[in-house]
GROMACS .gro file of C-alpha atoms in nm:
model
  104
    1MET     CA    1   2.210   5.373   9.578
    2ILE     CA    2   2.441   5.089   9.488
    3LEU     CA    3   2.174   4.911   9.290
    4LEU     CA    4   2.097   5.231   9.101
    5THR     CA    5   2.468   5.275   9.017
    6ILE     CA    6   2.493   4.917   8.894
    7LEU     CA    7   2.185   4.958   8.675
    8ALA     CA    8   2.307   5.289   8.535
    9MET     CA    9   2.647   5.142   8.448
   10THR     CA   10   2.478   4.844   8.287
   11ALA     CA   11   2.265   5.069   8.073
   12LEU     CA   12   2.563   5.283   7.978
   13VAL     CA   13   2.776   4.984   7.875
   14PHE     CA   14   2.493   4.817   7.686
   15ALA     CA   15   2.409   5.145   7.501
   16SER     CA   16   2.768   5.208   7.403
   17ARG     CA   17   2.815   4.852   7.275
   18TYR     CA   18   2.482   4.843   7.091
   19LEU     CA   19   2.540   5.175   6.908
   20PHE     CA   20   2.869   5.056   6.763
   21LEU     CA   21   2.788   4.688   6.698
   22GLU     CA   22   2.433   4.708   6.559
   23PRO     CA   23   2.484   4.702   6.177
   24ASN     CA   24   2.138   4.854   6.097
   25LEU     CA   25   2.203   5.181   6.280
   26PRO     CA   26   2.332   5.466   6.064
   27LEU     CA   27   2.615   5.545   6.304
   28LYS     CA   28   2.954   5.505   6.135
   29LEU     CA   29   3.292   5.606   6.277
   30GLY     CA   30   3.548   5.789   6.066
   31GLN     CA   31   3.874   5.633   5.958
   32ARG     CA   32   4.077   5.847   6.207
   33THR     CA   33   3.851   5.760   6.494
   34GLN     CA   34   3.869   5.388   6.411
   35ARG     CA   35   4.250   5.406   6.393
   36PHE     CA   36   4.258   5.597   6.726
   37LEU     CA   37   4.036   5.340   6.894
   38SER     CA   38   4.254   5.051   6.765
   39TYR     CA   39   4.509   5.148   7.032
   40ALA     CA   40   4.263   5.113   7.324
   41SER     CA   41   4.286   4.734   7.367
   42PRO     CA   42   4.669   4.717   7.380
   43ALA     CA   43   4.674   5.014   7.618
   44VAL     CA   44   4.429   4.856   7.855
   45LEU     CA   45   4.604   4.517   7.846
   46THR     CA   46   4.941   4.685   7.914
   47ALA     CA   47   4.794   4.872   8.206
   48ILE     CA   48   4.680   4.535   8.349
   49TRP     CA   49   4.988   4.323   8.298
   50ALA     CA   50   5.271   4.568   8.349
   51PRO     CA   51   5.222   4.620   8.725
   52ILE     CA   52   5.180   4.245   8.778
   53VAL     CA   53   5.502   4.153   8.585
   54PHE     CA   54   5.729   4.437   8.702
   55SER     CA   55   5.616   4.480   9.068
   56PRO     CA   56   5.463   4.150   9.188
   57GLU     CA   57   5.515   4.228   9.555
   58GLY     CA   58   5.426   4.600   9.533
   59GLU     CA   59   5.770   4.733   9.449
   60LEU     CA   60   5.984   4.726   9.135
   61HIS     CA   61   6.149   4.387   9.096
   62LEU     CA   62   6.372   4.372   8.787
   63SER     CA   63   6.592   4.062   8.818
   64PRO     CA   64   6.639   3.721   8.663
   65GLN     CA   65   6.485   3.575   8.978
   66ASN     CA   66   6.150   3.728   8.893
   67PRO     CA   67   5.930   3.444   8.748
   68TYR     CA   68   5.673   3.696   8.624
   69ILE     CA   69   5.932   3.860   8.392
   70LEU     CA   70   6.067   3.523   8.271
   71ALA     CA   71   5.720   3.396   8.186
   72ALA     CA   72   5.626   3.724   8.022
   73LEU     CA   73   5.935   3.714   7.799
   74LEU     CA   74   5.857   3.362   7.707
   75ALA     CA   75   5.496   3.455   7.630
   76ALA     CA   76   5.603   3.744   7.415
   77PHE     CA   77   5.847   3.522   7.219
   78ILE     CA   78   5.589   3.248   7.163
   79ALA     CA   79   5.326   3.498   7.060
   80TRP     CA   80   5.569   3.659   6.816
   81LYS     CA   81   5.675   3.324   6.661
   82SER     CA   82   5.352   3.123   6.662
   83LYS     CA   83   5.079   3.399   6.658
   84ASN     CA   84   4.864   3.142   6.844
   85VAL     CA   85   4.683   3.287   7.152
   86LEU     CA   86   4.590   2.953   7.298
   87LEU     CA   87   4.941   2.808   7.266
   88THR     CA   88   5.097   3.122   7.410
   89THR     CA   89   4.862   3.122   7.707
   90VAL     CA   90   4.891   2.755   7.796
   91VAL     CA   91   5.270   2.726   7.758
   92SER     CA   92   5.348   3.054   7.943
   93MET     CA   93   5.116   2.971   8.225
   94ALA     CA   94   5.265   2.620   8.257
   95VAL     CA   95   5.617   2.762   8.260
   96PHE     CA   96   5.520   3.022   8.519
   97LEU     CA   97   5.367   2.757   8.738
   98LEU     CA   98   5.678   2.541   8.717
   99LEU     CA   99   5.901   2.837   8.790
  100LYS     CA  100   5.692   2.934   9.098
  101LEU     CA  101   5.666   2.576   9.231
  102LEU     CA  102   6.009   2.431   9.150
  103VAL     CA  103   6.263   2.710   9.107
  104PHE     CA  104   6.154   3.015   9.301
   0.00000   0.00000   0.00000
């Protein structure tokens, strides 16, 4: 049963990606649908990072002693100023590691 579920999910994901990414297929999305789908990635990413940053131990932790918030603020600032994903990722991860190991 588990193998069947994995295979079914694989087929579903492949089919949905193939239909939208194959340029020879006559399937085209409307402008409103494309604009609507442009919000999907930020929404999913926010759903992933927000609980990690704001409740690292399972409960809400909003204080200057939270290294997750400090590193996230730094990452947001670097991303805003540099618009460089690699720089933002490397610097914010390094600062987070230093905060966790040396300060907190």
